Coordinates of C-alpha atoms in Angstrom, one line a residue:
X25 CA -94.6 -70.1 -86.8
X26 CA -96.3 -73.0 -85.1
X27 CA -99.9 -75.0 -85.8
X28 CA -100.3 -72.8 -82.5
X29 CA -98.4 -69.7 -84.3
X30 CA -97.1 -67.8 -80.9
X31 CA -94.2 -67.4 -79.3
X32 CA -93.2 -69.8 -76.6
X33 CA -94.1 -67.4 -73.8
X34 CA -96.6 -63.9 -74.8
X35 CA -94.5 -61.2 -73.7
X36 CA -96.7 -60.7 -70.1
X37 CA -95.7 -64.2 -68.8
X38 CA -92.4 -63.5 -70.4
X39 CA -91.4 -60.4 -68.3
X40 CA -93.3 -61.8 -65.0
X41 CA -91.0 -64.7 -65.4
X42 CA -87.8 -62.7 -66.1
X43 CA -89.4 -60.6 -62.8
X44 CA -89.6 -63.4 -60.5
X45 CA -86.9 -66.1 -61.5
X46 CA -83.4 -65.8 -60.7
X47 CA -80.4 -65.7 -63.2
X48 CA -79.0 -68.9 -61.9
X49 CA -82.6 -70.8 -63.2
X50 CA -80.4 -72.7 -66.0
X51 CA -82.1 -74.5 -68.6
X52 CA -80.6 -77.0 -70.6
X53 CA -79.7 -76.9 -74.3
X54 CA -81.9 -79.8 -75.1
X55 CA -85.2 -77.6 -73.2
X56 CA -84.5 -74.7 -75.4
X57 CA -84.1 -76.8 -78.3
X58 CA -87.8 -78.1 -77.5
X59 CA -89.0 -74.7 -76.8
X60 CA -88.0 -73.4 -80.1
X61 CA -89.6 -76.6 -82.1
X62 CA -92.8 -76.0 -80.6
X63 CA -92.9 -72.4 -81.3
X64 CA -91.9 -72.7 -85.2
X65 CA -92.9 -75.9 -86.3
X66 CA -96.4 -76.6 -88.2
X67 CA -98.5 -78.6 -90.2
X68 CA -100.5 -75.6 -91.9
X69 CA -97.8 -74.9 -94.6
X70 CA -97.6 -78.8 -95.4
X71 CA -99.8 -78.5 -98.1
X72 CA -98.4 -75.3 -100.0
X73 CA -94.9 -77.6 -100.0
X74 CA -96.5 -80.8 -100.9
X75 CA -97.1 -79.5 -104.3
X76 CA -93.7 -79.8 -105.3
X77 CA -93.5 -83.7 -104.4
X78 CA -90.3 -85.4 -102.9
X79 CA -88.7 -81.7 -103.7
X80 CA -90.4 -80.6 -101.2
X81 CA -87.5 -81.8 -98.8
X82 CA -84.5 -79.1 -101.1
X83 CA -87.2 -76.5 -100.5
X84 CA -87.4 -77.1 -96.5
X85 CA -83.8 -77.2 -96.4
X86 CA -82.5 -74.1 -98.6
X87 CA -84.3 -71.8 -96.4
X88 CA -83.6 -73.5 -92.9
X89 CA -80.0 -72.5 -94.1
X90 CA -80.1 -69.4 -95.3
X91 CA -83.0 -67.9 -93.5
X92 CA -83.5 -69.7 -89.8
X93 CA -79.8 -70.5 -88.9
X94 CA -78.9 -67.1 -89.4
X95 CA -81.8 -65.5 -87.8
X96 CA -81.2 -67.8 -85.4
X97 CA -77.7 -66.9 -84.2
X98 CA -77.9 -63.6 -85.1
X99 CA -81.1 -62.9 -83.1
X100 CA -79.3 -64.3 -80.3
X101 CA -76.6 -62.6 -80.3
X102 CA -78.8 -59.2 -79.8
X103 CA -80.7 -60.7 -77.3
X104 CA -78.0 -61.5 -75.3
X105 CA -76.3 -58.2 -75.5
X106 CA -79.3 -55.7 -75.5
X107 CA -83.2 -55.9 -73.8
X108 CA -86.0 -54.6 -75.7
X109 CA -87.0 -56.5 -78.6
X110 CA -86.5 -55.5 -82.3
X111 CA -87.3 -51.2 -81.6
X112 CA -84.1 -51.6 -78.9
X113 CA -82.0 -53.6 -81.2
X114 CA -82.7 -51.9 -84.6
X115 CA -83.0 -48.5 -83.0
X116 CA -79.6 -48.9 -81.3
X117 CA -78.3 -49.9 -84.9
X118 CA -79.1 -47.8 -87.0
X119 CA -81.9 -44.9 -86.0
X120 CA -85.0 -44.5 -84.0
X121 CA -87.4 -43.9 -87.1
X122 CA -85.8 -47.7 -88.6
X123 CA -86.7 -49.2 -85.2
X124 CA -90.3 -48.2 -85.5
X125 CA -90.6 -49.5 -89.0
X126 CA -89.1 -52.9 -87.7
X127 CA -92.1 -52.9 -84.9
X128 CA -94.2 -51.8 -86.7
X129 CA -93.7 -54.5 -89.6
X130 CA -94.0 -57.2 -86.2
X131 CA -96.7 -56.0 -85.8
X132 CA -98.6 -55.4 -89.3
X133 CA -97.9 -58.8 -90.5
X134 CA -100.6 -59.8 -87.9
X135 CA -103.2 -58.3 -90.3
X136 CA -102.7 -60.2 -93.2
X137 CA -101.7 -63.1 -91.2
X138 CA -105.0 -63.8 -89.4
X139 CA -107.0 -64.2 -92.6
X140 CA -104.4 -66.8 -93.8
X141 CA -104.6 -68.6 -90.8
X142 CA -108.6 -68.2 -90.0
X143 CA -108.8 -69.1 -94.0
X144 CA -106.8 -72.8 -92.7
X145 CA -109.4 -72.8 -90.3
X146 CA -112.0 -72.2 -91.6
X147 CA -111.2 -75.3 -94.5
X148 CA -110.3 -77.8 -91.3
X149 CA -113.6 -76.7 -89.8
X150 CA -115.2 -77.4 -93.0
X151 CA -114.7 -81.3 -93.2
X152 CA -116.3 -81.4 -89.4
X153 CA -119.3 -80.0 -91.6
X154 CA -119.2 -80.7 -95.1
X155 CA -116.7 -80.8 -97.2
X156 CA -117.3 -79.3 -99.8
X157 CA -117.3 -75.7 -98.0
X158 CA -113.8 -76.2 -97.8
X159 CA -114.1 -74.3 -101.1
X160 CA -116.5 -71.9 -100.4
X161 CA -115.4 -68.0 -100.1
X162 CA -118.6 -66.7 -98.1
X163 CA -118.0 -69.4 -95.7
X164 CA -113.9 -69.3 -95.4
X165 CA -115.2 -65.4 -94.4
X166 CA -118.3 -65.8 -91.9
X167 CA -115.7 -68.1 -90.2
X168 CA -112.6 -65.6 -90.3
X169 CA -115.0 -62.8 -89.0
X170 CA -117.0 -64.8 -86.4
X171 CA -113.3 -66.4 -85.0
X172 CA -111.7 -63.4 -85.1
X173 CA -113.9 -61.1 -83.4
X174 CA -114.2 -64.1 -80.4
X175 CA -110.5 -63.7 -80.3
X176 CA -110.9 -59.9 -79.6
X177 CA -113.9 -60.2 -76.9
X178 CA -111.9 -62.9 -75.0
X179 CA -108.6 -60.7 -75.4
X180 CA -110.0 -57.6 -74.1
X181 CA -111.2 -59.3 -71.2
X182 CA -107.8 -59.9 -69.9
X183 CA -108.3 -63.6 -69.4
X184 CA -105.2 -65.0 -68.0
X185 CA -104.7 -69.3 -68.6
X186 CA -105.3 -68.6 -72.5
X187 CA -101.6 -68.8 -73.1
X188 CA -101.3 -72.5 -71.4
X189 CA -103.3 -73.1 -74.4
X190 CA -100.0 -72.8 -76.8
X191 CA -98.2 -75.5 -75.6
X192 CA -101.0 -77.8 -75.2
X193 CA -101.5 -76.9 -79.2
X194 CA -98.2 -78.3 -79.9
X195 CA -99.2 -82.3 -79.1
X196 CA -102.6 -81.6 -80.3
X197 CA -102.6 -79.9 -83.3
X198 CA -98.8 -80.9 -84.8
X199 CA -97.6 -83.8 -83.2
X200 CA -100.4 -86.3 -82.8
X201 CA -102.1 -85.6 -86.6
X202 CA -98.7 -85.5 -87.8
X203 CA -97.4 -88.8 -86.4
X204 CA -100.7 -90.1 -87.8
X205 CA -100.3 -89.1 -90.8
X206 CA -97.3 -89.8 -91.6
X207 CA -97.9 -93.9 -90.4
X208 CA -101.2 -94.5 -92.2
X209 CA -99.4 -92.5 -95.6
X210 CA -96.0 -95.5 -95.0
X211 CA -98.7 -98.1 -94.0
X212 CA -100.7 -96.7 -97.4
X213 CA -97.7 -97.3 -99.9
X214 CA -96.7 -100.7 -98.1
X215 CA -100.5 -101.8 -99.1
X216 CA -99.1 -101.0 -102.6
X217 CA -101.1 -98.2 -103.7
X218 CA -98.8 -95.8 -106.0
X219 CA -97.6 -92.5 -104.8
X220 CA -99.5 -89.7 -106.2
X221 CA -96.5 -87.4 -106.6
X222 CA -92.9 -89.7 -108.5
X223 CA -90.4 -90.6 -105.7
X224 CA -87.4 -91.1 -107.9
X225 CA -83.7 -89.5 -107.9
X226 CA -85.3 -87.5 -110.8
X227 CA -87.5 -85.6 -108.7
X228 CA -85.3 -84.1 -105.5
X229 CA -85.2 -80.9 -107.5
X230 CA -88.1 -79.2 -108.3
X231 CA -88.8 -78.6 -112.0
X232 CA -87.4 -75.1 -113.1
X233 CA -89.6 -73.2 -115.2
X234 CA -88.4 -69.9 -114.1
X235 CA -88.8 -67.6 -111.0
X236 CA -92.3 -68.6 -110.9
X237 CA -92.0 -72.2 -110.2
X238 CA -90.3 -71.7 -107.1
X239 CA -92.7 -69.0 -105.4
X240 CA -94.1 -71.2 -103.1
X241 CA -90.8 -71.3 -100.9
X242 CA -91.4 -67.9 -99.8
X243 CA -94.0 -69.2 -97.7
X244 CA -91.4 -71.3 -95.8
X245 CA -90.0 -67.9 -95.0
X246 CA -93.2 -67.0 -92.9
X247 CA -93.0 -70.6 -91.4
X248 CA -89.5 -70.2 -89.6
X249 CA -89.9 -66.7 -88.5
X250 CA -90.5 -65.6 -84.6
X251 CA -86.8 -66.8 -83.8
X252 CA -86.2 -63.4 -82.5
X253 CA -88.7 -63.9 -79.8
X254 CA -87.1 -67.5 -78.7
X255 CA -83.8 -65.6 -78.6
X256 CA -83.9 -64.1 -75.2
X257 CA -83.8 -67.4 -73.7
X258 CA -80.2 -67.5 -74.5
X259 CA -79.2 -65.8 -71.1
X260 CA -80.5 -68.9 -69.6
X261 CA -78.5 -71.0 -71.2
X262 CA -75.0 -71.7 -68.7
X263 CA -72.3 -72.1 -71.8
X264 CA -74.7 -70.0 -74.7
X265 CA -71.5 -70.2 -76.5
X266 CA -71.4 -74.0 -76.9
X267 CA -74.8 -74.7 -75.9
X268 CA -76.8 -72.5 -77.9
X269 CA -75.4 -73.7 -81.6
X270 CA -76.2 -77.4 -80.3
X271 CA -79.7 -76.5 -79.7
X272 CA -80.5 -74.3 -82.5
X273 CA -79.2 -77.6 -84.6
X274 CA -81.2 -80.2 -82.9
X275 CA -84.4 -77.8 -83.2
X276 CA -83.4 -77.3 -87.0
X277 CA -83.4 -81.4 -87.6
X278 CA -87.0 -81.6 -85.5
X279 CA -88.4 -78.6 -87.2
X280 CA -87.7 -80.3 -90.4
X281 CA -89.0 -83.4 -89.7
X282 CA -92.3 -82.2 -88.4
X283 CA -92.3 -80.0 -91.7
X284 CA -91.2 -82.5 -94.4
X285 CA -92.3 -85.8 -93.1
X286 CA -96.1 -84.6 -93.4
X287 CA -95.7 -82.8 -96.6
X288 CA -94.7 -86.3 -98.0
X289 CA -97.2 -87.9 -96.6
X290 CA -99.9 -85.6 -98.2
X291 CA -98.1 -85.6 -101.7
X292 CA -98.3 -89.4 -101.6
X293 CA -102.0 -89.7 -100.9
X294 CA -103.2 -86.3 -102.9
X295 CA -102.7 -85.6 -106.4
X296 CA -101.0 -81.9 -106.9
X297 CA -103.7 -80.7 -109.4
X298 CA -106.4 -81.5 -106.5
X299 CA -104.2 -80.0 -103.5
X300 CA -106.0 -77.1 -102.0
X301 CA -103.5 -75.1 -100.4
X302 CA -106.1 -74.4 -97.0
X303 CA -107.8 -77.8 -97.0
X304 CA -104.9 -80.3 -98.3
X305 CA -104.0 -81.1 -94.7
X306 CA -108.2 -82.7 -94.2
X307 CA -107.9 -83.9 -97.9
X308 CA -105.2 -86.2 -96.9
X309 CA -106.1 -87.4 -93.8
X310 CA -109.7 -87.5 -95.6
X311 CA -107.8 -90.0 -98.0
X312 CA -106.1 -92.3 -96.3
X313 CA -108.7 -92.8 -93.7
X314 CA -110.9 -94.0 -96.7
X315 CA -108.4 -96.5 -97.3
X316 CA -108.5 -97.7 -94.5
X317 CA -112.9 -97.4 -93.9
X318 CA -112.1 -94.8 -91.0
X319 CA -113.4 -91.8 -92.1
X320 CA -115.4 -90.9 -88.6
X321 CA -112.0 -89.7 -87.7
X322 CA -111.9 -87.0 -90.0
X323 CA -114.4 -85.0 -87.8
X324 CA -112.3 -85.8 -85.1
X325 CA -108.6 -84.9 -86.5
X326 CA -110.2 -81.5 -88.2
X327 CA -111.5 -80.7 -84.5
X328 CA -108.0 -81.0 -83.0
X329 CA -106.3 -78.8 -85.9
X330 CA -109.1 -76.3 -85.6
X331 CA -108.9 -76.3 -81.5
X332 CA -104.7 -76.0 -81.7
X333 CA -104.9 -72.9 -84.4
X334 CA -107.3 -70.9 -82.5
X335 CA -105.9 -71.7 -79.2
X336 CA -102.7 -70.2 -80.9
X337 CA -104.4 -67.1 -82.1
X338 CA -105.9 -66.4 -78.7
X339 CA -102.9 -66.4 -77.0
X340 CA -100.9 -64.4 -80.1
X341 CA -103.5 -62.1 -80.3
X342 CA -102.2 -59.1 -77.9
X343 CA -98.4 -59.1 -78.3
X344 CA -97.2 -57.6 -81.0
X345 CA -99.9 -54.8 -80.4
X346 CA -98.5 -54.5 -76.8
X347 CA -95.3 -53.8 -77.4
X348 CA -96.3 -51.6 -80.5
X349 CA -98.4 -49.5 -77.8
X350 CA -95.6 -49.2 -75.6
X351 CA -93.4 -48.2 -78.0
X352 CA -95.5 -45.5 -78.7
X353 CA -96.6 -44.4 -75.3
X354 CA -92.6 -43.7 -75.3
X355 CA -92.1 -41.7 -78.7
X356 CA -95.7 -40.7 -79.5
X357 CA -96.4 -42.3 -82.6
X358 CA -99.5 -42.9 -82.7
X359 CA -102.6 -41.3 -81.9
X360 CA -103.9 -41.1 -78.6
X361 CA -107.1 -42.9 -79.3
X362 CA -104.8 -45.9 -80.1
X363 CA -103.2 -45.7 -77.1
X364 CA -106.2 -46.1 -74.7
X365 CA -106.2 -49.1 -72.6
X366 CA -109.5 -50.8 -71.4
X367 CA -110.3 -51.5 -67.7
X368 CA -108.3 -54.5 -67.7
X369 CA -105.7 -52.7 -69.2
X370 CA -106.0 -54.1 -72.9
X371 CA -105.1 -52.4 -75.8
X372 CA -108.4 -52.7 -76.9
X373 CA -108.8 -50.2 -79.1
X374 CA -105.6 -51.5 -81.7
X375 CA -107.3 -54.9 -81.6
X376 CA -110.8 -53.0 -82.4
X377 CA -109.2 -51.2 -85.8
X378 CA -107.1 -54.6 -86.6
X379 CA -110.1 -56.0 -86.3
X380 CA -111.8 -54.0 -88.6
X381 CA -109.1 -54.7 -91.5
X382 CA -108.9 -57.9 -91.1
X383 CA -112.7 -58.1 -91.6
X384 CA -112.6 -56.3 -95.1
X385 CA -109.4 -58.5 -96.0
X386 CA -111.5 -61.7 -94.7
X387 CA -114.0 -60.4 -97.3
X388 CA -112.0 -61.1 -99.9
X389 CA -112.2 -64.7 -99.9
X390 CA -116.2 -64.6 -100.7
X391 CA -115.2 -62.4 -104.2
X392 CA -111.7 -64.3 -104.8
X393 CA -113.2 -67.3 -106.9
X394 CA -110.4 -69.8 -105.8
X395 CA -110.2 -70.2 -101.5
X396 CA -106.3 -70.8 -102.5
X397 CA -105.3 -68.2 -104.0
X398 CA -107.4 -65.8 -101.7
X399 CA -104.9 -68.0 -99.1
X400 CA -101.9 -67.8 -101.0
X401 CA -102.0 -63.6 -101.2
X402 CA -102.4 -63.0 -97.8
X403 CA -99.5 -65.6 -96.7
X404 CA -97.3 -63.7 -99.2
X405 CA -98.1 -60.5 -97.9
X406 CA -97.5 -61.6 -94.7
X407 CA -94.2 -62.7 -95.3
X408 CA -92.9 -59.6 -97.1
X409 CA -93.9 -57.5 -94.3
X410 CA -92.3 -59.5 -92.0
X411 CA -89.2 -59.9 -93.9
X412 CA -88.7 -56.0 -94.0
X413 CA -88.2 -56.4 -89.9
X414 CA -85.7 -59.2 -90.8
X415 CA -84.3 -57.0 -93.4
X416 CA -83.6 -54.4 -90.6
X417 CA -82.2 -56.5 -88.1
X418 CA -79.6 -57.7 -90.2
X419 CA -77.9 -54.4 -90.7
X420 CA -78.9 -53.3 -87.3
X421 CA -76.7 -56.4 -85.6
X422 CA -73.7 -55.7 -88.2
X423 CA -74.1 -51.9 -87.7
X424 CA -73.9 -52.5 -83.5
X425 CA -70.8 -55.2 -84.2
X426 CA -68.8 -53.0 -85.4
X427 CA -69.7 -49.4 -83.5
X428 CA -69.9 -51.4 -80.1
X429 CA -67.5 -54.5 -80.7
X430 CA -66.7 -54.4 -76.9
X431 CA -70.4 -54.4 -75.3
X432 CA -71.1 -56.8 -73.3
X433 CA -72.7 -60.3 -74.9
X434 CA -73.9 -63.2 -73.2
X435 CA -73.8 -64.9 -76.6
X436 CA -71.5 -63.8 -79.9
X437 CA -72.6 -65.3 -83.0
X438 CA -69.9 -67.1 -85.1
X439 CA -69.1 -65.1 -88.8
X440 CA -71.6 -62.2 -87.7
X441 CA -70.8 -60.1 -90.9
X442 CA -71.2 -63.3 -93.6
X443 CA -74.1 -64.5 -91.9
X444 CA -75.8 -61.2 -91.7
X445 CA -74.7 -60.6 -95.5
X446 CA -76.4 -64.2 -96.3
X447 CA -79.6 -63.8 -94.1
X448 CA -80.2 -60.0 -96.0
X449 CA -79.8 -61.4 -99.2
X450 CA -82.3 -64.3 -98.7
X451 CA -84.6 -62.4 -97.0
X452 CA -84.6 -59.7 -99.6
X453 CA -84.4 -62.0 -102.8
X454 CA -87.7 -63.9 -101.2
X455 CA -89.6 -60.6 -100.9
X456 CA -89.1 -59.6 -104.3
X457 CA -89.3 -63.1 -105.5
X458 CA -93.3 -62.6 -103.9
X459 CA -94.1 -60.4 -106.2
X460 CA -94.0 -63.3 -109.0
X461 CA -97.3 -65.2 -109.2
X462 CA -96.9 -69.2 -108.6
X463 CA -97.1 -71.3 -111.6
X464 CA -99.4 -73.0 -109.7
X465 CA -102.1 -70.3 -110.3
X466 CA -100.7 -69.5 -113.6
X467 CA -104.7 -68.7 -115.2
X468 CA -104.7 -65.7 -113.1
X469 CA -104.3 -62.1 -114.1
X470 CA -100.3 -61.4 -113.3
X471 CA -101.0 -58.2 -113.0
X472 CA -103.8 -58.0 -111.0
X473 CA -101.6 -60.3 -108.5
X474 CA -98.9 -57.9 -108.4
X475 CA -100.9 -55.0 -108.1
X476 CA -102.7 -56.8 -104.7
X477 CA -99.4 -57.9 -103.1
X478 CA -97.4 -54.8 -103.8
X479 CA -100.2 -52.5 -102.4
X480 CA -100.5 -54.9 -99.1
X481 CA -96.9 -55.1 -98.4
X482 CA -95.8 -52.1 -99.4
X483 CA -98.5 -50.3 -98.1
X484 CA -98.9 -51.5 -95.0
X485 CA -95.4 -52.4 -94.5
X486 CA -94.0 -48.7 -95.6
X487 CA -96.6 -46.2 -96.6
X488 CA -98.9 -46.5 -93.4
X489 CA -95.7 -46.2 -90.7
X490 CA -94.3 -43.6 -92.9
X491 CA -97.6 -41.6 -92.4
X492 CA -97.6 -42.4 -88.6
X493 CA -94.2 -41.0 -88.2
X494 CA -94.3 -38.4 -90.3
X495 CA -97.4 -36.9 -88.5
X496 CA -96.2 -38.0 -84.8
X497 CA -96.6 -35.4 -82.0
X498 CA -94.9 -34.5 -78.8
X499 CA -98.6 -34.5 -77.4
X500 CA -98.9 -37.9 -78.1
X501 CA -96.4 -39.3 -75.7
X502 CA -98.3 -40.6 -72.6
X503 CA -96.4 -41.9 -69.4
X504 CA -95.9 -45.8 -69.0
X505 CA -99.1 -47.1 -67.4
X506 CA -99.3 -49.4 -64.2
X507 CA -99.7 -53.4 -65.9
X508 CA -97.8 -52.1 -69.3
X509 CA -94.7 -53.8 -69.4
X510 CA -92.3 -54.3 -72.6
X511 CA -92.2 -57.8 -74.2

């Protein structure tokens, strides 16, 4: 996901522009590739990778591999032969009840993922301030619940415009600080300071010490998912077959760059023992603009990061809730209280009881003594929730390969079977490998770590859309309303 963490269009844009341009609206394979840069790449994980130093650049590239160019194709391939999303896809493939786990799983990642991300905020915002609340829990909190709860107010409205804010986040929040960044670290080691973090041969692998030294890469995971979504653009495309492969590469080369370039940068300037996984992107730029006597544009920089993030969440906020409610609407899965729309025909009352969960999980940081662990459990659970949806379309796209081989697709992904086979078993191998606590927060009770991520993920991710589906009614299914349309 991008420092703006949405999709390139939220699904109501989406569908009105599907509505209103023609077919024959081409866009090139260099646009798409753009499109699909800005809508994954990021500067917020930068600082969980820079721990690892010039390894940093194996553990971009592993996953990119194994994880986002087989999503990638894959994604496409069901997007270009079947409308709906994930439920159509999934539930086509293999059952109904699978397709509103995978929806559901879109959709419940969003409630472990706006602490994470208000918790990235809320350490940018701090450096605007002071500092030193960068480490503070009770503030990390009062910020996740006073942010969040703006995000629902303004949602709920129906404010239209808050979407242009996405791509706007891209240049202000990614490129520009990152560009910086990366100059003033290259113009920092030509002045001849030392590199925090050994750039030798020695060090492109990352020191094995078992499963737990690698943990950290499952947050890359979280950081190239939401191809699916950039999928359905492959219709536009005039030769997908050609054309989409060349842009899913060039997008691979500038998502990595954006990713590793600054995760370099920081390593060089911030020692990995003093790295704080929410605030290493301020501590660096805090850094080298002390080198250089600029530190009045810290303020500045954590403004623009702070302004991209929550622009992003704004315009995030309502989709995967949408088409969760109209999936439900359809089948009757949840309750009708859920299902009520507000006057401007916002699902407000899904965004109410997210709201309230992520409040009590935004709690946690003021009674989790260190800000980066508090950070580092919710990103995990994140990611294991949303890799259950991967999980799902994997054997969905095999499972509709071979039982409809002759449908129609605009786009037919090279090696389906073996990519599928490779995407599963990456997918699944990061979500268990989750359950590990990182070296990195080694003092920590193991336990007490597993016992948190399994009950998040594996709660939220099976237990609660078990219970929904297991106690669905017949008088829960309500006709489509007027302004409800499927992303």
């Amino acid at each position: 996901m991008s420092s703006a963490d949405v999709p390139v269009e939220p699904p109501a844009v989406a569908t009105a522009a599907r509505t209103k341009v023609p077919a024959t609206a081409w866009i090139s394979w260099v646009a798409l590739a753009m499109m699909t840069t800005s809508s994954v790449a990021s500067l917020r994980a930068a600082p969980t990778m820079a721990v690892y130093g010039l390894a940093c650049v194996f553990l971009y590239l592993l996953p990119a591999v194994v994880f986002l160019l087989p999503t990638s194709l894959v994604s496409a391939e069901l997007a270009s032969g079947w409308a709906g999303g994930i439920y159509n896809w999934v539930s086509e493939g293999i059952s109904k009840p699978m397709g509103f786990l995978a929806v559901w799983c879109q959709f419940a990642m969003t409630i472990f993922y706006y602490p994470s991300l208000l918790g990235f905020v809320a350490s940018t915002l701090a450096y605007v301030f002071n500092p030193e609340l960068a480490t503070s829990g009770v503030w990390t909190a009062a910020v996740i619940i006073v942010v969040y709860w703006s995000g629902v107010w303004v949602s709920s409205r129906g404010t239209k415009g808050v979407a242009g804010l996405a791509s706007g986040g891209l240049i202000i929040g990614t490129l520009i600080p990152g560009v910086v960044l990366v100059t003033l670290g290259v113009v920092f080691l030509g002045q001849g300071n030392p590199s925090a973090a050994p750039m030798t041969a020695d060090n492109i692998f990352p020191v094995w010490a078992g499963l737990s030294s690698l943990v950290l890469i499952v947050n890359n995971f979280l950081s190239y998912s939401g191809m699916e979504m950039n999928a359905v653009h492959v219709s536009s495309l005039k030769n997908p077959g050609k054309e989409f492969p060349k842009s899913i590469f060039l997008a691979m080369g500038l998502v990595l760059a954006i990713f590793i370039l600054p995760a370099l940068a920081i390593s060089w300037i911030v020692p990995a023992e003093e790295l704080s996984l929410t605030a290493g992107v301020m501590q660096a730029f805090d850094a080298v603009f002390a080198n250089f006597g600029w530190q009045w544009l810290t303020p500045i920089v954590g403004i623009m990061l702070v302004t991209a993030s929550v622009a992003g969440m704004l315009t995030w906020l309502a989709g995967p809730s949408k088409g969760l409610l109209l999936i439900s609407r359809q089948e009757g899965y949840l309750p009708p209280y859920l299902q009520r729309l507000n006057k401007n025909g916002v699902q407000q009352n899904i965004l109410v009881v997210q709201g309230l969960l992520t409040t009590v999980i935004g709690l946690a940081y003021a009674f989790i003594p260190d800000v980066s662990s508090a950070y580092w459990i919710f990103s995990v659970i994140t990611t294991q929730v949303y890799l259950i949806m991967y999980l799902l379309m994997f054997v969905a796209a095999v499972q509709l390969r071979r039982k409809h081989p002759d449908h129609a697709r605009g786009y037919r992904a090279p090696m389906l079977v073996g990519m599928c086979g490779v995407g599963f078993a990456a997918s699944l191998a990061a979500l268990l490998v989750g359950f590990i606590p990182p070296s990195q927060f080694s003092s920590g009770n193991s336990g007490v770590y597993f016992a948190i991520v399994a009950g998040g993920a594996l709660g939220l991710g099976l237990l609660v859309p078990f219970l929904f589906y297991r106690f669905r009614k017949d008088s829960w299914k309500q006709p489509e309303p007027a302004g409800v349309t499927e992303s």
